PDB file of C-alpha atoms in Angstrom:
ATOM      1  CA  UNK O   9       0.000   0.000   0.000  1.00 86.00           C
ATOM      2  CA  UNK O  10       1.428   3.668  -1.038  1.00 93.00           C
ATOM      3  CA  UNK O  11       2.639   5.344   2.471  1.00 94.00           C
ATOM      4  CA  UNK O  12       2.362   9.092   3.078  1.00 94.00           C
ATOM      5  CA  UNK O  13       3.459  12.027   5.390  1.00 91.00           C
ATOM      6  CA  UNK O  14       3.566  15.764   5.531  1.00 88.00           C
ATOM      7  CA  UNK O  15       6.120  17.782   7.526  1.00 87.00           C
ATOM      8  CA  UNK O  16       6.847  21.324   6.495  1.00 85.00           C
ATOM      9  CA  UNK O  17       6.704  21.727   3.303  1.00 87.00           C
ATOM     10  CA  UNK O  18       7.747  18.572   2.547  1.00 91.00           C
ATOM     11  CA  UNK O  19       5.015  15.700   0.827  1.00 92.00           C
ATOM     12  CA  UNK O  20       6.837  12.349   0.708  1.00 94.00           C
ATOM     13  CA  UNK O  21       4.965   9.579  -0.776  1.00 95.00           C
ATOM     14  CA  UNK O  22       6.450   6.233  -1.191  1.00 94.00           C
ATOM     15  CA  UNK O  23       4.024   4.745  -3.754  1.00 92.00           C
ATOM     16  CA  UNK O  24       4.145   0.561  -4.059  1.00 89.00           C
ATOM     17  CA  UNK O  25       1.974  -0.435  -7.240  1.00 88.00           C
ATOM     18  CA  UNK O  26      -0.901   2.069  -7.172  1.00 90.00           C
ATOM     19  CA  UNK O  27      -4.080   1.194  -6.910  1.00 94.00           C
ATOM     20  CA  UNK O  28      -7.477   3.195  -7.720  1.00 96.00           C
ATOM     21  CA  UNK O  29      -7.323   3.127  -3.648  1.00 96.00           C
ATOM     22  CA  UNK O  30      -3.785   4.292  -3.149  1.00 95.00           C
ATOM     23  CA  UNK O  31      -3.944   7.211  -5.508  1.00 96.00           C
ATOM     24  CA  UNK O  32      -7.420   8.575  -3.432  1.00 97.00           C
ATOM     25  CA  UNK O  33      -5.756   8.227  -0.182  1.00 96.00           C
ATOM     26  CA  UNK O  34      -2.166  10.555  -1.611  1.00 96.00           C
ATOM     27  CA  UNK O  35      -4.742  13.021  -2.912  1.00 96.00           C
ATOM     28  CA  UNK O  36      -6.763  13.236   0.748  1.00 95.00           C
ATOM     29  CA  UNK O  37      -3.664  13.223   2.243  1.00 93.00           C
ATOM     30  CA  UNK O  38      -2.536  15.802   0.027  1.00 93.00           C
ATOM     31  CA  UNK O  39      -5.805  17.860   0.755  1.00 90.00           C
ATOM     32  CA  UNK O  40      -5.241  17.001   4.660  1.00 86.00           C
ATOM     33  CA  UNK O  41      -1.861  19.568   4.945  1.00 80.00           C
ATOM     34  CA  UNK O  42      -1.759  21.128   7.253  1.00 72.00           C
ATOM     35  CA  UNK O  43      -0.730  24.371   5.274  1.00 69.00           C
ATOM     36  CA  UNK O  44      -1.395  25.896   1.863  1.00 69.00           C
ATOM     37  CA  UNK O  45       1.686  27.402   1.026  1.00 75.00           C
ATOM     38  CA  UNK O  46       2.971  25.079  -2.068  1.00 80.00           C
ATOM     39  CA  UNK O  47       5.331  22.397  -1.207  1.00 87.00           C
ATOM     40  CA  UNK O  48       7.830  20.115  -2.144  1.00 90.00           C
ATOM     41  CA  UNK O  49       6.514  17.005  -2.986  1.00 90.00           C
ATOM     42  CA  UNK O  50       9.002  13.307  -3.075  1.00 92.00           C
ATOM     43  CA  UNK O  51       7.886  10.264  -4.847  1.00 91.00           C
ATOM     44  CA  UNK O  52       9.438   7.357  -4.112  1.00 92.00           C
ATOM     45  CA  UNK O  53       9.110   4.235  -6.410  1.00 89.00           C
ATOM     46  CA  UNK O  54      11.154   1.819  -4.564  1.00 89.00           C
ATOM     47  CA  UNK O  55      13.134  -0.794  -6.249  1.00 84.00           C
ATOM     48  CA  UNK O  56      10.965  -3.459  -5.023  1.00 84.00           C
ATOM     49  CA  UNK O  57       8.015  -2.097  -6.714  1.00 83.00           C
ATOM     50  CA  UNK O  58       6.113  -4.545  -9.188  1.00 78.00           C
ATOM     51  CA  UNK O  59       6.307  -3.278 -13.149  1.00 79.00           C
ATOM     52  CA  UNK O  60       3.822  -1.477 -13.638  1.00 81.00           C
ATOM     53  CA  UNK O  61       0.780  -2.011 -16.571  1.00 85.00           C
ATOM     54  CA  UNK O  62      -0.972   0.778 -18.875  1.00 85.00           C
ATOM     55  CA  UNK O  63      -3.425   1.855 -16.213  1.00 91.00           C
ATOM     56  CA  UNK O  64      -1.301   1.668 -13.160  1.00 89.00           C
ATOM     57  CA  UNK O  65       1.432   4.151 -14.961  1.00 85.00           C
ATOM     58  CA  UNK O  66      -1.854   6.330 -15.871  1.00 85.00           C
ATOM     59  CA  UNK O  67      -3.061   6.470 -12.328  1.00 90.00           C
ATOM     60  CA  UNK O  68       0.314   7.495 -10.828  1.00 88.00           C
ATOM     61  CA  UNK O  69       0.953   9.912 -13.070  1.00 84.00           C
ATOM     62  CA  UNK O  70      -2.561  11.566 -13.021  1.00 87.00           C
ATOM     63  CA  UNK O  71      -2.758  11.625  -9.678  1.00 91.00           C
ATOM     64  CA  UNK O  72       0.953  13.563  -9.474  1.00 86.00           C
ATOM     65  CA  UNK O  73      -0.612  15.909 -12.129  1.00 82.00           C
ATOM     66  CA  UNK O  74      -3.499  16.614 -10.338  1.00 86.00           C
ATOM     67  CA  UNK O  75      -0.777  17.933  -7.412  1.00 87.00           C
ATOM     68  CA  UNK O  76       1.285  19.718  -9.793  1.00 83.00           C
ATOM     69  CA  UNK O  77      -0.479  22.696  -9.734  1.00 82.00           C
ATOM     70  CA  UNK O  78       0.424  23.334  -5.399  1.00 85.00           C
ATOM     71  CA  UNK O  79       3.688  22.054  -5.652  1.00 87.00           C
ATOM     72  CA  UNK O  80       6.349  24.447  -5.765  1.00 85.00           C
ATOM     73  CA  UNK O  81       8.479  21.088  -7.366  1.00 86.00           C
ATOM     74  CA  UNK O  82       7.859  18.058  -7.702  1.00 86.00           C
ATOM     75  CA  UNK O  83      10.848  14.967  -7.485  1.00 89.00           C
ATOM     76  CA  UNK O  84      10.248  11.371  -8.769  1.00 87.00           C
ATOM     77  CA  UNK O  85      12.881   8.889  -7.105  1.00 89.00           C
ATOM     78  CA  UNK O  86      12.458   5.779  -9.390  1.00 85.00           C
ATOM     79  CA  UNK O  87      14.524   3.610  -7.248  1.00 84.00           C
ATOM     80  CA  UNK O  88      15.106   1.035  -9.628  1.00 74.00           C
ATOM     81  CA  UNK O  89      18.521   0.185 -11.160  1.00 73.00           C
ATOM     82  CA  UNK O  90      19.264  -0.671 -14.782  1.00 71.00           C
ATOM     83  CA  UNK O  91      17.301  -1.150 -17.823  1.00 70.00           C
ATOM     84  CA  UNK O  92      13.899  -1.378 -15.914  1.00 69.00           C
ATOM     85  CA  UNK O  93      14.750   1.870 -13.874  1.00 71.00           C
ATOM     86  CA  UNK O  94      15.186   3.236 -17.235  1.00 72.00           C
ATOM     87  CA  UNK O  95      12.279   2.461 -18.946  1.00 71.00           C
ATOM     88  CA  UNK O  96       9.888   3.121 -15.794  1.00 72.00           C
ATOM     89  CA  UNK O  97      11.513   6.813 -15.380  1.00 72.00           C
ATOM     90  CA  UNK O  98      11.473   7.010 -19.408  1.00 74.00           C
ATOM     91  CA  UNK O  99       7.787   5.837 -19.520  1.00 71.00           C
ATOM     92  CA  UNK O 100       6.195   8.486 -16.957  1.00 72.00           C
ATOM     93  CA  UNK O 101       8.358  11.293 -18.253  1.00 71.00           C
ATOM     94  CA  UNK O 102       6.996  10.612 -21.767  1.00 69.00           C
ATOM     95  CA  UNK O 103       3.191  10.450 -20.263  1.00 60.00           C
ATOM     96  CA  UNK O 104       3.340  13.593 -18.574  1.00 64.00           C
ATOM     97  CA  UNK O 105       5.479  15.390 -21.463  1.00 67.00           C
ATOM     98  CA  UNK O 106       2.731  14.436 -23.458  1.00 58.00           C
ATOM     99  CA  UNK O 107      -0.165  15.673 -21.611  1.00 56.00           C
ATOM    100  CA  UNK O 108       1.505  18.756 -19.931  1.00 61.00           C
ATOM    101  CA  UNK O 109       3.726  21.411 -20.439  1.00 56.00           C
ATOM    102  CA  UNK O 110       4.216  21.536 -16.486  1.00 57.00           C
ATOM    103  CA  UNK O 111       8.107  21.484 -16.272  1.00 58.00           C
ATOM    104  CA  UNK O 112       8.182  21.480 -12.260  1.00 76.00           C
ATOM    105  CA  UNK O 113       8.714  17.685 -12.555  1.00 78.00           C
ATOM    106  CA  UNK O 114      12.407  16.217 -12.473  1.00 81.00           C
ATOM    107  CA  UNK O 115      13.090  12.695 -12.247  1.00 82.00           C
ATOM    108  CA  UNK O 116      15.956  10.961 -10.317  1.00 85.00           C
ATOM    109  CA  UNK O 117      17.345   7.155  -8.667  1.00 86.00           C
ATOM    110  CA  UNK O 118      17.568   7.511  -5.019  1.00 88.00           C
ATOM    111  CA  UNK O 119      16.064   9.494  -2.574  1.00 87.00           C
ATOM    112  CA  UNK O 120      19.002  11.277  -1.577  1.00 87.00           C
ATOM    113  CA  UNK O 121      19.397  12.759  -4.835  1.00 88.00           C
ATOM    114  CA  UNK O 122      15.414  14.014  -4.620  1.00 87.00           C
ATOM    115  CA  UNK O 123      16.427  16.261  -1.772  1.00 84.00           C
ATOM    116  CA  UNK O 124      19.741  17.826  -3.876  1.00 82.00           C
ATOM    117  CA  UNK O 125      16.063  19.831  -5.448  1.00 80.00           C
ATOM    118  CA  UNK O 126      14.856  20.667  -2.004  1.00 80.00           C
ATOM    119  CA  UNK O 127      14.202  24.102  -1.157  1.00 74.00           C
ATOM    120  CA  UNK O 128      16.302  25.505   2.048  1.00 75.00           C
ATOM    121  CA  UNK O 129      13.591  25.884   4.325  1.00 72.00           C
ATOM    122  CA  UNK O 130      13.366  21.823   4.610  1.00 77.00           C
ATOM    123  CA  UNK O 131      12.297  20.681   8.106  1.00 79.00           C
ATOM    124  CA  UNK O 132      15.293  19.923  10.285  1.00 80.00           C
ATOM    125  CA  UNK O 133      16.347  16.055  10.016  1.00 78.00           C
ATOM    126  CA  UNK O 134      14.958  15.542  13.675  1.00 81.00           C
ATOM    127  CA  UNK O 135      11.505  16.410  12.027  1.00 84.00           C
ATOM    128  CA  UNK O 136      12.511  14.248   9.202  1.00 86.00           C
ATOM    129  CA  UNK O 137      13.660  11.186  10.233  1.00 85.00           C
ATOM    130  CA  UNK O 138      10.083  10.087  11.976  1.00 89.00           C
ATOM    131  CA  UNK O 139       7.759  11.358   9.054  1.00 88.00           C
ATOM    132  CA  UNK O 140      10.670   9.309   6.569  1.00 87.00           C
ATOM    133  CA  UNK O 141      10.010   6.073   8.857  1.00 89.00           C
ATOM    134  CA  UNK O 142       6.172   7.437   8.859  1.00 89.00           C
ATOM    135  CA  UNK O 143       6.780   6.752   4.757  1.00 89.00           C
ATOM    136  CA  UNK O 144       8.310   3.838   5.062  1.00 89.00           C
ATOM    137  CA  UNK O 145      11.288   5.525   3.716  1.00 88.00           C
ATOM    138  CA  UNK O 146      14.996   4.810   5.126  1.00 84.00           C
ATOM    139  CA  UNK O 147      16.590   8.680   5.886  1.00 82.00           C
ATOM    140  CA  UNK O 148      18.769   9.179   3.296  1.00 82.00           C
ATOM    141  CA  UNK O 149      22.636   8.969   4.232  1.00 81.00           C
ATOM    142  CA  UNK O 150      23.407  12.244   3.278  1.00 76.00           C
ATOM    143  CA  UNK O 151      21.320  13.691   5.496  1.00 75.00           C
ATOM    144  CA  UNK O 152      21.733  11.178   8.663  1.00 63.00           C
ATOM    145  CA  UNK O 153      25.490  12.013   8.114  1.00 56.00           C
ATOM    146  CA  UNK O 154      24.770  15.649   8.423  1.00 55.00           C
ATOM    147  CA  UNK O 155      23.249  15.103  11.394  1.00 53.00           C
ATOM    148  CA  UNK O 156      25.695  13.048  12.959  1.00 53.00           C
ATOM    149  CA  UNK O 157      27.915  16.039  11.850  1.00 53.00           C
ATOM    150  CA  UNK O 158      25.904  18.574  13.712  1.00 56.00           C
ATOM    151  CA  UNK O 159      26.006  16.371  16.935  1.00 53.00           C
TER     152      UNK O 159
END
């Protein structure tokens, strides 16, 4: 099931094959923040994630779409190594080229590169590292070994 948490500005989703289901519950969550200022939004396709068919692709990338227009940027971390990380980050880039001119939308392989895009006023990594395990997302070394750094 997709796994989601707000803290700051900061929407992290780590999405697992989505479902009809899974893409209402990222867009109430979404809708649940508890601000309105536009955010930085994460999604993580882990590399454990099932391929994905025709309509599964559609619904994940409709449902980022539809939270394009609050997002200040948003960062897909396709997770996945080799030919089929390849051809999942080739096949949503080419969906939403197609259907949208929206270029807040960069694509990367790890979720440590995702936050290289995040704006400065990111929540402290105390405030991240429960609403990453809240994700079901590991904190990302670069940032644990900033905070060991700051200790």
């Amino acid at each position: 099931a997709v796994q989601t948490t707000y803290v700051g500005n900061l929407f992290l989703v780590r999405w697992d094959v989505p479902s009809q289901a899974d893409c209402e519950a990222v867009r109430e969550a979404f809708k649940a923040r508890p601000a309105r200022e536009r955010v930085f939004h994460v999604g993580v396709l882990p590399a454990e994630m099932g391929d994905l068919d025709t309509m599964q692709l559609r619904r994940l990338v409709e449902t980022t779409q539809d939270l394009l227009p609050f997002c200040a940027h948003v960062v897909m971390a396709v997770e996945a190594r080799g030919a089929r990380g390849t051809l999942l980050r080739r096949a949503i880039s080419d969906v939403v080229l197609a259907s949208s001119r929206n270029f807040r939308l960069s694509f990367v392989n790890s979720l440590d590169r995702a936050l290289v895009w995040a704006p400065a006023s990111l929540p402290e990594v105390a405030d991240l590292r429960p609403a990453f395990a809240r994700a079901g997302c590991e904190l990302p070394p670069t940032l644990d070994l900033a905070d060991q750094a700051a200790a």
